[in-house]
Protein backbone atom coordinates (compact mmCIF):
# COMPACT_ATOMS: atom_id res chain seq x y z
CA UNK A 1 0.00 0.00 0.00
CA UNK A 2 1.42 3.35 -1.04
CA UNK A 3 1.35 6.10 1.53
CA UNK A 4 0.40 9.56 0.28
CA UNK A 5 3.36 11.86 -0.13
CA UNK A 6 3.60 14.61 2.38
CA UNK A 7 3.04 17.95 0.62
CA UNK A 8 6.24 19.90 0.28
CA UNK A 9 6.09 23.34 1.86
CA UNK A 10 7.19 26.42 -0.02
CA UNK A 11 9.86 27.06 2.61
CA UNK A 12 11.44 23.62 2.18
CA UNK A 13 11.09 23.64 -1.59
CA UNK A 14 12.66 27.05 -1.95
CA UNK A 15 15.47 26.25 0.48
CA UNK A 16 16.29 22.98 -1.30
CA UNK A 17 16.15 24.42 -4.81
CA UNK A 18 18.18 27.51 -3.94
CA UNK A 19 20.79 25.43 -2.10
CA UNK A 20 21.16 23.12 -5.10
CA UNK A 21 21.47 26.12 -7.41
CA UNK A 22 24.04 27.79 -5.14
CA UNK A 23 26.16 24.66 -4.85
CA UNK A 24 25.95 24.02 -8.59
CA UNK A 25 26.94 27.57 -9.47
CA UNK A 26 29.85 27.44 -6.99
CA UNK A 27 31.15 24.13 -8.38
CA UNK A 28 30.82 25.22 -12.01
CA UNK A 29 32.50 28.56 -11.27
CA UNK A 30 35.38 26.87 -9.46
CA UNK A 31 35.79 24.34 -12.29
CA UNK A 32 35.75 27.04 -14.97
CA UNK A 33 38.38 28.94 -13.00
CA UNK A 34 40.63 25.94 -12.40
CA UNK A 35 40.68 24.73 -16.02
CA UNK A 36 42.65 27.70 -17.42
CA UNK A 37 44.77 27.89 -14.25
CA UNK A 38 46.24 24.44 -14.88
CA UNK A 39 47.03 25.31 -18.49
CA UNK A 40 48.52 28.63 -17.39
CA UNK A 41 50.78 26.90 -14.88
CA UNK A 42 52.08 24.51 -17.57
CA UNK A 43 52.79 27.44 -19.89
CA UNK A 44 54.53 29.34 -17.12
CA UNK A 45 56.72 26.31 -16.30
CA UNK A 46 57.72 25.88 -19.97
CA UNK A 47 58.66 29.54 -20.29
CA UNK A 48 60.69 29.32 -17.12
CA UNK A 49 62.52 26.25 -18.44
CA UNK A 50 63.21 28.05 -21.72
CA UNK A 51 64.61 31.07 -19.89
CA UNK A 52 66.98 28.85 -17.84
CA UNK A 53 68.06 27.02 -20.99
CA UNK A 54 68.79 30.29 -22.81
CA UNK A 55 70.81 31.57 -19.84
CA UNK A 56 72.77 28.30 -19.73
CA UNK A 57 73.45 28.40 -23.47
CA UNK A 58 74.93 31.86 -23.01
CA UNK A 59 77.71 30.46 -20.79
CA UNK A 60 80.86 30.27 -22.99
CA UNK A 61 82.45 27.76 -20.65
CA UNK A 62 79.64 25.30 -21.24
CA UNK A 63 79.74 25.97 -24.99
CA UNK A 64 83.48 25.24 -25.18
CA UNK A 65 83.02 22.12 -23.01
CA UNK A 66 80.35 20.89 -25.44
CA UNK A 67 82.61 21.58 -28.40
CA UNK A 68 85.44 19.67 -26.70
CA UNK A 69 83.02 17.04 -25.36
CA UNK A 70 84.34 17.80 -21.84
CA UNK A 71 81.64 16.14 -19.74
CA UNK A 72 83.26 16.97 -16.41
CA UNK A 73 83.19 20.73 -16.99
CA UNK A 74 79.74 20.59 -18.52
CA UNK A 75 78.41 18.48 -15.62
CA UNK A 76 79.90 20.75 -13.00
CA UNK A 77 78.54 23.98 -14.48
CA UNK A 78 75.15 22.48 -15.37
CA UNK A 79 74.60 21.19 -11.83
CA UNK A 80 75.48 24.57 -10.40
CA UNK A 81 72.85 26.17 -12.61
CA UNK A 82 70.27 23.44 -11.74
CA UNK A 83 70.77 23.91 -8.02
CA UNK A 84 70.67 27.68 -8.32
CA UNK A 85 67.45 27.77 -10.37
CA UNK A 86 65.58 24.82 -8.80
CA UNK A 87 65.10 23.10 -12.15
CA UNK A 88 64.57 19.33 -12.26
CA UNK A 89 67.45 18.87 -14.71
CA UNK A 90 69.86 20.82 -16.90
CA UNK A 91 71.17 18.58 -19.68
CA UNK A 92 73.94 19.63 -22.07
CA UNK A 93 74.56 17.54 -25.22
CA UNK A 94 77.03 17.60 -28.08
CA UNK A 95 76.05 17.90 -31.74
CA UNK A 96 75.16 14.20 -31.79
CA UNK A 97 72.69 14.42 -28.90
CA UNK A 98 75.02 12.66 -26.44
CA UNK A 99 74.54 13.79 -22.85
CA UNK A 100 77.48 15.69 -21.32
CA UNK A 101 75.56 16.40 -18.07
CA UNK A 102 72.65 14.86 -16.18
CA UNK A 103 71.32 14.70 -12.64
CA UNK A 104 72.05 10.97 -12.80
CA UNK A 105 75.77 10.73 -13.66
CA UNK A 106 75.19 7.19 -14.91
CA UNK A 107 73.28 8.54 -17.91
CA UNK A 108 76.13 10.77 -19.06
CA UNK A 109 77.47 9.57 -22.39
CA UNK A 110 74.07 8.26 -23.50
CA UNK A 111 71.82 9.76 -26.16
CA UNK A 112 68.95 11.86 -24.89
CA UNK A 113 65.50 10.18 -24.71
CA UNK A 114 63.73 12.91 -26.71
CA UNK A 115 64.49 14.14 -30.22
CA UNK A 116 67.31 16.76 -30.14
CA UNK A 117 67.03 17.66 -33.86
CA UNK A 118 64.84 20.81 -33.51
CA UNK A 119 67.34 22.44 -31.14
CA UNK A 120 70.39 21.19 -33.10
CA UNK A 121 68.86 22.69 -36.21
CA UNK A 122 68.81 26.13 -34.53
CA UNK A 123 65.25 26.38 -33.14
CA UNK A 124 64.20 26.98 -29.54
CA UNK A 125 61.21 24.89 -28.44
CA UNK A 126 59.02 24.33 -25.37
CA UNK A 127 56.95 21.24 -24.63
CA UNK A 128 55.46 18.98 -21.98
CA UNK A 129 57.29 15.71 -22.50
CA UNK A 130 57.77 12.34 -20.82
CA UNK A 131 61.46 11.48 -20.28
CA UNK A 132 63.70 9.48 -17.99
CA UNK A 133 62.76 11.74 -15.08
CA UNK A 134 59.04 11.53 -15.79
CA UNK A 135 56.64 14.19 -17.09
CA UNK A 136 58.30 17.60 -17.24
CA UNK A 137 57.85 21.02 -18.80
CA UNK A 138 60.87 21.49 -21.04
CA UNK A 139 62.71 24.26 -22.81
CA UNK A 140 65.33 23.40 -25.42
CA UNK A 141 67.76 25.83 -27.15
CA UNK A 142 70.77 25.41 -29.47
CA UNK A 143 74.23 25.74 -27.89
CA UNK A 144 76.54 27.97 -29.94
CA UNK A 145 80.20 28.98 -29.68
CA UNK A 146 81.54 32.46 -30.38
CA UNK A 147 81.56 32.08 -34.18
CA UNK A 148 77.91 31.04 -34.14
CA UNK A 149 78.38 27.36 -34.89
CA UNK A 150 75.98 24.99 -33.09
CA UNK A 151 77.97 22.59 -30.97
CA UNK A 152 75.09 21.01 -29.01
CA UNK A 153 71.85 21.74 -27.17
CA UNK A 154 70.74 22.73 -23.68
CA UNK A 155 67.59 21.05 -22.36
CA UNK A 156 66.05 22.26 -19.04
CA UNK A 157 63.12 20.56 -17.38
CA UNK A 158 60.68 21.63 -14.62
CA UNK A 159 59.15 18.64 -12.82
CA UNK A 160 55.40 18.07 -13.06
CA UNK A 161 55.39 17.57 -9.27
CA UNK A 162 56.42 21.18 -8.71
CA UNK A 163 53.66 22.33 -11.04
CA UNK A 164 51.13 20.27 -9.11
CA UNK A 165 52.37 21.70 -5.81
CA UNK A 166 51.78 25.22 -7.14
CA UNK A 167 48.34 24.18 -8.36
CA UNK A 168 47.46 22.69 -4.97
CA UNK A 169 48.51 25.91 -3.25
CA UNK A 170 46.27 27.92 -5.56
CA UNK A 171 43.49 25.35 -5.27
CA UNK A 172 43.37 25.83 -1.49
CA UNK A 173 42.72 29.55 -1.90
CA UNK A 174 40.17 28.93 -4.65
CA UNK A 175 38.29 26.42 -2.54
CA UNK A 176 38.31 28.79 0.44
CA UNK A 177 36.82 31.54 -1.71
CA UNK A 178 34.29 29.12 -3.17
CA UNK A 179 33.39 27.91 0.32
CA UNK A 180 32.92 31.48 1.52
CA UNK A 181 30.70 32.20 -1.48
CA UNK A 182 28.75 29.01 -0.89
CA UNK A 183 28.26 29.90 2.78
CA UNK A 184 27.09 33.43 1.92
CA UNK A 185 24.72 32.04 -0.74
CA UNK A 186 23.33 29.48 1.69
CA UNK A 187 22.72 32.14 4.35
CA UNK A 188 21.02 34.40 1.80
CA UNK A 189 18.91 31.46 0.63
CA UNK A 190 17.93 30.66 4.21
CA UNK A 191 16.91 34.29 4.86
CA UNK A 192 14.90 34.40 1.62
CA UNK A 193 13.26 31.07 2.38
CA UNK A 194 12.25 32.20 5.88
CA UNK A 195 10.78 35.38 4.45
CA UNK A 196 8.83 33.37 1.90
CA UNK A 197 7.67 31.10 4.72
CA UNK A 198 6.20 34.09 6.56
CA UNK A 199 4.65 35.54 3.42
CA UNK A 200 3.09 32.25 2.31
CA UNK A 201 2.15 31.14 5.86
CA UNK A 202 4.05 27.88 5.22
CA UNK A 203 1.49 26.68 2.68
CA UNK A 204 2.29 23.61 0.60
CA UNK A 205 3.01 24.14 -3.11
CA UNK A 206 0.07 21.97 -4.14
CA UNK A 207 -2.23 24.01 -1.89
CA UNK A 208 -1.22 27.31 -3.54
CA UNK A 209 -2.63 26.21 -6.90
CA UNK A 210 -5.80 24.93 -5.23
CA UNK A 211 -6.19 28.17 -3.26
CA UNK A 212 -5.79 30.22 -6.44
CA UNK A 213 -8.50 28.24 -8.23
CA UNK A 214 -10.80 28.45 -5.19
CA UNK A 215 -10.17 32.18 -4.85
CA UNK A 216 -11.04 32.85 -8.48
CA UNK A 217 -14.22 30.78 -8.19
CA UNK A 218 -15.20 32.48 -4.95
CA UNK A 219 -14.46 36.04 -6.08
CA UNK A 220 -16.39 35.76 -9.31
CA UNK A 221 -19.19 33.66 -7.81
CA UNK A 222 -20.25 35.79 -4.84
CA UNK A 223 -22.96 38.38 -5.33
CA UNK A 224 -21.15 41.06 -3.35
CA UNK A 225 -18.59 43.34 -4.90
CA UNK A 226 -15.01 42.97 -3.68
CA UNK A 227 -12.05 45.22 -4.43
CA UNK A 228 -8.50 44.54 -3.17
CA UNK A 229 -6.18 47.55 -2.84
CA UNK A 230 -2.44 47.67 -2.20
CA UNK A 231 -0.79 49.90 0.38
CA UNK A 232 -0.64 52.79 -2.12
CA UNK A 233 -4.37 52.65 -2.89
CA UNK A 234 -3.97 50.98 -6.29
CA UNK A 235 -6.49 48.34 -7.40
CA UNK A 236 -5.00 44.85 -7.24
CA UNK A 237 -8.13 43.00 -8.29
CA UNK A 238 -11.89 43.48 -8.52
CA UNK A 239 -14.47 40.76 -9.02
CA UNK A 240 -17.23 40.88 -11.63
CA UNK A 241 -19.83 42.30 -9.25
CA UNK A 242 -17.52 45.14 -8.17
CA UNK A 243 -16.84 46.02 -11.81
CA UNK A 244 -20.61 46.14 -12.43
CA UNK A 245 -21.50 48.14 -9.33
CA UNK A 246 -18.68 50.67 -9.67
CA UNK A 247 -18.66 50.81 -13.46
CA UNK A 248 -14.90 50.25 -13.53
CA UNK A 249 -13.26 50.67 -16.94
CA UNK A 250 -11.22 47.93 -18.59
CA UNK A 251 -7.63 47.77 -17.40
CA UNK A 252 -8.34 49.35 -14.02
CA UNK A 253 -5.99 46.93 -12.22
CA UNK A 254 -2.90 48.74 -11.06
CA UNK A 255 -4.54 52.18 -11.18
CA UNK A 256 -5.43 54.31 -8.11
CA UNK A 257 -9.04 54.58 -6.99
CA UNK A 258 -9.12 58.31 -7.74
CA UNK A 259 -8.15 57.58 -11.37
CA UNK A 260 -11.11 55.27 -12.08
CA UNK A 261 -13.86 56.87 -9.95
CA UNK A 262 -15.09 60.47 -9.99
CA UNK A 263 -14.40 62.64 -6.91
CA UNK A 264 -16.97 62.17 -4.17
CA UNK A 265 -17.97 60.18 -1.17
CA UNK A 266 -17.64 56.79 -2.89
CA UNK A 267 -14.01 57.40 -3.87
CA UNK A 268 -13.24 58.74 -0.37
CA UNK A 269 -14.77 55.67 1.31
CA UNK A 270 -12.88 53.22 -0.94
CA UNK A 271 -9.60 55.10 -0.45
CA UNK A 272 -10.04 55.10 3.34
CA UNK A 273 -10.38 58.86 3.71
CA UNK A 274 -13.78 58.28 5.36
CA UNK A 275 -13.77 55.64 8.09
CA UNK A 276 -16.67 53.62 9.43
CA UNK A 277 -18.75 50.52 8.87
CA UNK A 278 -21.72 50.03 6.53
CA UNK A 279 -21.11 53.42 4.94
CA UNK A 280 -23.73 54.38 2.32
CA UNK A 281 -22.61 55.76 -1.03
CA UNK A 282 -24.19 56.40 -4.42
CA UNK A 283 -22.87 55.35 -7.83
CA UNK A 284 -25.12 56.58 -10.65
CA UNK A 285 -28.60 55.33 -9.65
CA UNK A 286 -27.30 52.64 -7.29
CA UNK A 287 -27.20 52.87 -3.51
CA UNK A 288 -24.18 50.96 -2.16
CA UNK A 289 -23.15 49.94 1.34
CA UNK A 290 -19.36 49.94 1.65
CA UNK A 291 -17.06 48.32 4.22
CA UNK A 292 -13.28 48.65 4.19
CA UNK A 293 -10.87 46.44 6.13
CA UNK A 294 -7.12 47.15 6.30
CA UNK A 295 -4.61 44.30 6.65
CA UNK A 296 -1.44 44.26 8.74
CA UNK A 297 0.68 44.83 5.61
CA UNK A 298 -1.20 48.04 4.76
CA UNK A 299 -3.33 46.53 2.02
CA UNK A 300 -7.12 46.86 2.11
CA UNK A 301 -10.15 44.82 1.10
CA UNK A 302 -13.38 46.67 0.27
CA UNK A 303 -16.76 44.95 0.07
CA UNK A 304 -19.77 46.45 -1.70
CA UNK A 305 -23.43 45.57 -1.30
CA UNK A 306 -26.10 46.79 -3.68
CA UNK A 307 -28.83 48.34 -1.56
CA UNK A 308 -30.76 49.94 -4.44
CA UNK A 309 -33.71 47.55 -4.43
CA UNK A 310 -33.74 47.41 -0.64
CA UNK A 311 -33.72 51.21 -0.50
CA UNK A 312 -36.68 51.30 -2.89
CA UNK A 313 -38.52 48.75 -0.78
CA UNK A 314 -37.79 50.74 2.38
CA UNK A 315 -39.14 53.89 0.75
CA UNK A 316 -42.24 52.01 -0.35
CA UNK A 317 -42.57 50.68 3.19
CA UNK A 318 -42.32 54.21 4.55
CA UNK A 319 -44.98 55.32 2.08
CA UNK A 320 -47.21 52.38 2.99
CA UNK A 321 -46.73 53.12 6.68
CA UNK A 322 -47.66 56.75 6.09
CA UNK A 323 -50.72 55.70 4.10
CA UNK A 324 -51.67 53.30 6.89
CA UNK A 325 -51.43 56.07 9.42
CA UNK A 326 -53.45 58.30 7.10
CA UNK A 327 -56.12 55.61 6.71
CA UNK A 328 -56.22 55.16 10.47
CA UNK A 329 -56.70 58.89 10.91
CA UNK A 330 -59.30 58.96 8.15
CA UNK A 331 -61.09 56.06 9.81
CA UNK A 332 -61.24 58.05 13.01
CA UNK A 333 -62.40 61.10 11.08
CA UNK A 334 -64.96 58.97 9.21
CA UNK A 335 -66.37 57.75 12.52
CA UNK A 336 -66.72 61.34 13.68
CA UNK A 337 -68.53 62.19 10.45
CA UNK A 338 -70.86 59.23 10.85
CA UNK A 339 -71.70 60.38 14.36
CA UNK A 340 -72.41 63.86 13.01
CA UNK A 341 -74.59 62.44 10.24
CA UNK A 342 -76.46 60.23 12.73
CA UNK A 343 -77.14 63.23 14.97
CA UNK A 344 -78.51 65.26 12.05
CA UNK A 345 -80.83 62.41 11.06
CA UNK A 346 -82.04 61.91 14.63
CA UNK A 347 -82.75 65.62 14.86
CA UNK A 348 -84.79 65.41 11.66
CA UNK A 349 -82.54 67.81 9.73
CA UNK A 350 -82.47 65.80 6.56
CA UNK A 351 -81.49 68.63 4.21
CA UNK A 352 -78.43 69.46 6.34
CA UNK A 353 -77.53 65.76 6.39
CA UNK A 354 -77.63 65.53 2.58
CA UNK A 355 -75.57 68.71 2.25
CA UNK A 356 -73.01 67.37 4.77
CA UNK A 357 -72.62 64.07 2.90
CA UNK A 358 -72.19 65.81 -0.49
CA UNK A 359 -69.57 68.18 0.89
CA UNK A 360 -67.48 65.46 2.56
CA UNK A 361 -67.59 62.96 -0.32
CA UNK A 362 -66.71 65.52 -2.97
CA UNK A 363 -63.70 67.29 -1.44
CA UNK A 364 -61.11 64.49 -1.82
CA UNK A 365 -62.50 63.37 -5.16
CA UNK A 366 -62.23 66.93 -6.46
CA UNK A 367 -58.55 67.11 -5.47
CA UNK A 368 -57.77 63.81 -7.19
CA UNK A 369 -59.73 64.81 -10.30
CA UNK A 370 -57.94 68.17 -10.55
CA UNK A 371 -54.54 66.49 -10.25
CA UNK A 372 -55.44 63.92 -12.93
CA UNK A 373 -56.59 66.74 -15.21
CA UNK A 374 -53.32 68.66 -14.92
CA UNK A 375 -50.96 65.66 -14.67
CA UNK A 376 -51.91 63.23 -17.40
CA UNK A 377 -49.11 60.72 -16.74
CA UNK A 378 -50.81 58.10 -14.51
CA UNK A 379 -47.67 57.28 -12.47
CA UNK A 380 -46.90 60.87 -11.57
CA UNK A 381 -50.60 61.66 -10.93
CA UNK A 382 -50.92 58.67 -8.57
CA UNK A 383 -47.74 59.76 -6.77
CA UNK A 384 -49.02 63.30 -6.21
CA UNK A 385 -52.45 62.10 -5.10
CA UNK A 386 -50.91 59.74 -2.56
CA UNK A 387 -48.38 62.33 -1.34
CA UNK A 388 -51.21 64.88 -0.98
CA UNK A 389 -53.18 62.56 1.31
CA UNK A 390 -50.11 61.62 3.39
CA UNK A 391 -48.99 65.25 3.71
CA UNK A 392 -52.48 66.27 4.79
CA UNK A 393 -52.48 63.75 7.61
CA UNK A 394 -49.07 65.10 8.76
CA UNK A 395 -50.43 68.62 8.91
CA UNK A 396 -48.82 69.80 5.65
CA UNK A 397 -50.79 71.19 2.71
CA UNK A 398 -49.41 69.89 -0.59
CA UNK A 399 -50.56 72.02 -3.53
CA UNK A 400 -50.24 71.49 -7.27
CA UNK A 401 -50.24 74.95 -8.87
CA UNK A 402 -52.41 75.91 -11.86
CA UNK A 403 -49.16 76.39 -13.85
CA UNK A 404 -48.72 72.63 -13.76
CA UNK A 405 -49.35 70.76 -16.97
CA UNK A 406 -47.74 67.40 -17.68
CA UNK A 407 -48.89 65.51 -20.80
CA UNK A 408 -48.84 61.74 -21.01
CA UNK A 409 -45.51 61.79 -22.89
CA UNK A 410 -42.92 61.06 -20.19
CA UNK A 411 -39.90 59.11 -21.51
CA UNK A 412 -38.83 57.60 -18.15
CA UNK A 413 -41.69 57.78 -15.65
CA UNK A 414 -39.76 55.75 -13.08
CA UNK A 415 -36.89 58.27 -12.95
CA UNK A 416 -39.34 61.18 -12.75
CA UNK A 417 -41.22 59.50 -9.90
CA UNK A 418 -37.91 59.00 -8.05
CA UNK A 419 -36.90 62.65 -8.49
CA UNK A 420 -40.30 64.14 -7.64
CA UNK A 421 -40.98 61.71 -4.76
CA UNK A 422 -37.65 62.51 -3.06
CA UNK A 423 -38.11 66.25 -3.41
CA UNK A 424 -41.69 66.13 -2.01
CA UNK A 425 -40.62 63.86 0.86
CA UNK A 426 -37.80 66.24 1.81
CA UNK A 427 -40.16 69.22 1.74
CA UNK A 428 -42.82 67.46 3.87
CA UNK A 429 -40.16 66.24 6.32
CA UNK A 430 -38.90 69.81 6.69
CA UNK A 431 -42.38 71.02 7.72
CA UNK A 432 -43.87 68.12 9.71
CA UNK A 433 -45.13 67.97 12.36
CA UNK A 434 -45.41 71.75 12.72
CA UNK A 435 -47.33 72.11 9.47
CA UNK A 436 -46.89 74.36 6.48
CA UNK A 437 -47.30 74.50 2.72
CA UNK A 438 -45.58 72.68 -0.15
CA UNK A 439 -46.14 73.70 -3.76
CA UNK A 440 -45.34 71.60 -6.85
CA UNK A 441 -44.98 72.87 -10.42
CA UNK A 442 -44.59 70.56 -13.43
CA UNK A 443 -44.20 72.35 -16.75
CA UNK A 444 -43.19 71.21 -20.23
CA UNK A 445 -41.22 73.39 -22.65
CA UNK A 446 -40.87 71.31 -25.79
CA UNK A 447 -39.08 68.10 -24.84
CA UNK A 448 -37.73 69.67 -21.64
CA UNK A 449 -39.53 69.14 -18.35
CA UNK A 450 -39.19 71.58 -15.44
CA UNK A 451 -39.97 70.35 -11.92
CA UNK A 452 -40.23 72.83 -9.08
CA UNK A 453 -40.87 71.96 -5.40
CA UNK A 454 -40.93 74.74 -2.79
CA UNK A 455 -41.97 74.85 0.85
CA UNK A 456 -42.68 77.34 3.60
CA UNK A 457 -40.11 75.89 5.99
CA UNK A 458 -36.97 77.49 7.42
CA UNK A 459 -35.07 77.05 4.15
CA UNK A 460 -31.42 76.08 3.65
CA UNK A 461 -28.61 78.54 4.46
CA UNK A 462 -26.70 79.63 1.37
CA UNK A 463 -23.47 78.07 2.65
CA UNK A 464 -25.08 74.61 2.85
CA UNK A 465 -26.96 74.60 -0.47
CA UNK A 466 -24.29 72.51 -2.22
CA UNK A 467 -23.62 70.29 0.76
CA UNK A 468 -27.20 68.97 0.92
CA UNK A 469 -26.46 67.01 -2.27
CA UNK A 470 -23.50 65.19 -0.70
CA UNK A 471 -23.94 61.50 0.06
CA UNK A 472 -24.51 60.79 3.73
CA UNK A 473 -25.15 64.44 4.72
CA UNK A 474 -28.43 65.17 6.49
CA UNK A 475 -29.69 67.67 9.03
CA UNK A 476 -31.83 64.98 10.70
CA UNK A 477 -30.93 61.85 12.65
CA UNK A 478 -31.06 58.67 10.60
CA UNK A 479 -33.79 56.12 11.47
CA UNK A 480 -32.79 52.66 12.55
CA UNK A 481 -33.94 50.88 9.40
CA UNK A 482 -32.10 52.97 6.80
CA UNK A 483 -29.45 55.71 6.50
CA UNK A 484 -30.23 59.32 5.63
CA UNK A 485 -28.50 61.60 3.17
CA UNK A 486 -28.98 59.48 0.05
CA UNK A 487 -32.19 60.84 -1.53
CA UNK A 488 -30.91 64.19 -2.79
CA UNK A 489 -27.58 62.65 -3.82
CA UNK A 490 -29.43 60.09 -5.92
CA UNK A 491 -31.68 62.79 -7.39
CA UNK A 492 -28.66 64.83 -8.45
CA UNK A 493 -26.99 61.81 -10.04
CA UNK A 494 -30.16 60.95 -11.97
CA UNK A 495 -30.60 64.52 -13.15
CA UNK A 496 -26.97 65.01 -14.21
CA UNK A 497 -26.88 61.63 -15.93
CA UNK A 498 -29.66 62.80 -18.28
CA UNK A 499 -27.84 66.06 -18.96
CA UNK A 500 -30.10 68.13 -16.72
CA UNK A 501 -29.44 70.30 -13.71
CA UNK A 502 -30.86 70.88 -10.24
CA UNK A 503 -30.78 74.21 -8.38
CA UNK A 504 -31.55 74.97 -4.74
CA UNK A 505 -32.44 78.52 -3.74
CA UNK A 506 -34.91 80.49 -1.63
CA UNK A 507 -38.52 79.99 -2.73
CA UNK A 508 -41.53 82.32 -2.84
CA UNK A 509 -43.03 80.65 0.24
CA UNK A 510 -40.04 81.66 2.35
CA UNK A 511 -38.42 78.23 2.50
CA UNK A 512 -36.34 76.13 0.14
CA UNK A 513 -37.07 75.72 -3.57
CA UNK A 514 -35.67 72.91 -5.73
CA UNK A 515 -35.80 73.51 -9.49
CA UNK A 516 -34.99 70.61 -11.82
CA UNK A 517 -34.60 70.81 -15.58
CA UNK A 518 -34.77 67.50 -17.45
CA UNK A 519 -33.96 67.82 -21.17
CA UNK A 520 -35.37 65.22 -23.55
CA UNK A 521 -37.71 64.01 -20.78
CA UNK A 522 -40.81 64.12 -23.01
CA UNK A 523 -41.67 62.48 -26.30
CA UNK A 524 -42.10 65.45 -28.62
CA UNK A 525 -44.20 63.41 -31.05
CA UNK A 526 -46.80 62.82 -28.33
CA UNK A 527 -47.07 66.49 -27.34
CA UNK A 528 -50.30 68.15 -28.52
CA UNK A 529 -48.66 71.55 -28.73
CA UNK A 530 -46.39 73.93 -26.99
CA UNK A 531 -46.58 73.61 -23.22
CA UNK A 532 -46.98 76.45 -20.76
CA UNK A 533 -44.18 78.78 -19.98
CA UNK A 534 -41.72 76.98 -17.68
CA UNK A 535 -39.31 79.80 -17.05
CA UNK A 536 -38.10 80.28 -13.49
CA UNK A 537 -40.35 82.62 -11.57
CA UNK A 538 -43.37 82.18 -13.88
CA UNK A 539 -46.27 81.46 -11.53
CA UNK A 540 -49.69 82.27 -13.10
CA UNK A 541 -52.31 83.53 -10.74
CA UNK A 542 -55.20 81.26 -9.83
CA UNK A 543 -56.42 78.89 -7.17
CA UNK A 544 -54.17 76.09 -5.99
CA UNK A 545 -55.11 72.44 -6.03
CA UNK A 546 -54.35 71.32 -2.50
CA UNK A 547 -55.34 68.98 0.25
mmCIF file with all atom_site columns, C-alpha atoms in Angstrom, residues 57-68 95 142-152:
data_model
loop_
_atom_site.group_PDB
_atom_site.id
_atom_site.type_symbol
_atom_site.label_atom_id
_atom_site.label_alt_id
_atom_site.label_comp_id
_atom_site.label_asym_id
_atom_site.label_entity_id
_atom_site.label_seq_id
_atom_site.pdbx_PDB_ins_code
_atom_site.Cartn_x
_atom_site.Cartn_y
_atom_site.Cartn_z
_atom_site.occupancy
_atom_site.B_iso_or_equiv
_atom_site.pdbx_formal_charge
_atom_site.auth_seq_id
_atom_site.auth_comp_id
_atom_site.auth_asym_id
_atom_site.auth_atom_id
_atom_site.pdbx_PDB_model_num
ATOM 1  C CA . UNK A 1 57  ? 73.450 28.404 -23.470 1.00 0.00 ? 57  UNK A CA 1
ATOM 2  C CA . UNK A 1 58  ? 74.931 31.858 -23.010 1.00 0.00 ? 58  UNK A CA 1
ATOM 3  C CA . UNK A 1 59  ? 77.711 30.462 -20.794 1.00 0.00 ? 59  UNK A CA 1
ATOM 4  C CA . UNK A 1 60  ? 80.862 30.269 -22.990 1.00 0.00 ? 60  UNK A CA 1
ATOM 5  C CA . UNK A 1 61  ? 82.450 27.759 -20.647 1.00 0.00 ? 61  UNK A CA 1
ATOM 6  C CA . UNK A 1 62  ? 79.637 25.296 -21.237 1.00 0.00 ? 62  UNK A CA 1
ATOM 7  C CA . UNK A 1 63  ? 79.740 25.971 -24.993 1.00 0.00 ? 63  UNK A CA 1
ATOM 8  C CA . UNK A 1 64  ? 83.480 25.243 -25.183 1.00 0.00 ? 64  UNK A CA 1
ATOM 9  C CA . UNK A 1 65  ? 83.020 22.120 -23.014 1.00 0.00 ? 65  UNK A CA 1
ATOM 10 C CA . UNK A 1 66  ? 80.349 20.893 -25.436 1.00 0.00 ? 66  UNK A CA 1
ATOM 11 C CA . UNK A 1 67  ? 82.608 21.581 -28.402 1.00 0.00 ? 67  UNK A CA 1
ATOM 12 C CA . UNK A 1 68  ? 85.436 19.670 -26.704 1.00 0.00 ? 68  UNK A CA 1
ATOM 13 C CA . UNK A 1 95  ? 76.050 17.898 -31.744 1.00 0.00 ? 95  UNK A CA 1
ATOM 14 C CA . UNK A 1 142 ? 70.772 25.406 -29.466 1.00 0.00 ? 142 UNK A CA 1
ATOM 15 C CA . UNK A 1 143 ? 74.229 25.740 -27.887 1.00 0.00 ? 143 UNK A CA 1
ATOM 16 C CA . UNK A 1 144 ? 76.545 27.973 -29.944 1.00 0.00 ? 144 UNK A CA 1
ATOM 17 C CA . UNK A 1 145 ? 80.204 28.985 -29.678 1.00 0.00 ? 145 UNK A CA 1
ATOM 18 C CA . UNK A 1 146 ? 81.538 32.457 -30.381 1.00 0.00 ? 146 UNK A CA 1
ATOM 19 C CA . UNK A 1 147 ? 81.565 32.077 -34.177 1.00 0.00 ? 147 UNK A CA 1
ATOM 20 C CA . UNK A 1 148 ? 77.907 31.036 -34.138 1.00 0.00 ? 148 UNK A CA 1
ATOM 21 C CA . UNK A 1 149 ? 78.381 27.365 -34.894 1.00 0.00 ? 149 UNK A CA 1
ATOM 22 C CA . UNK A 1 150 ? 75.976 24.986 -33.094 1.00 0.00 ? 150 UNK A CA 1
ATOM 23 C CA . UNK A 1 151 ? 77.969 22.589 -30.973 1.00 0.00 ? 151 UNK A CA 1
ATOM 24 C CA . UNK A 1 152 ? 75.092 21.012 -29.010 1.00 0.00 ? 152 UNK A CA 1
#
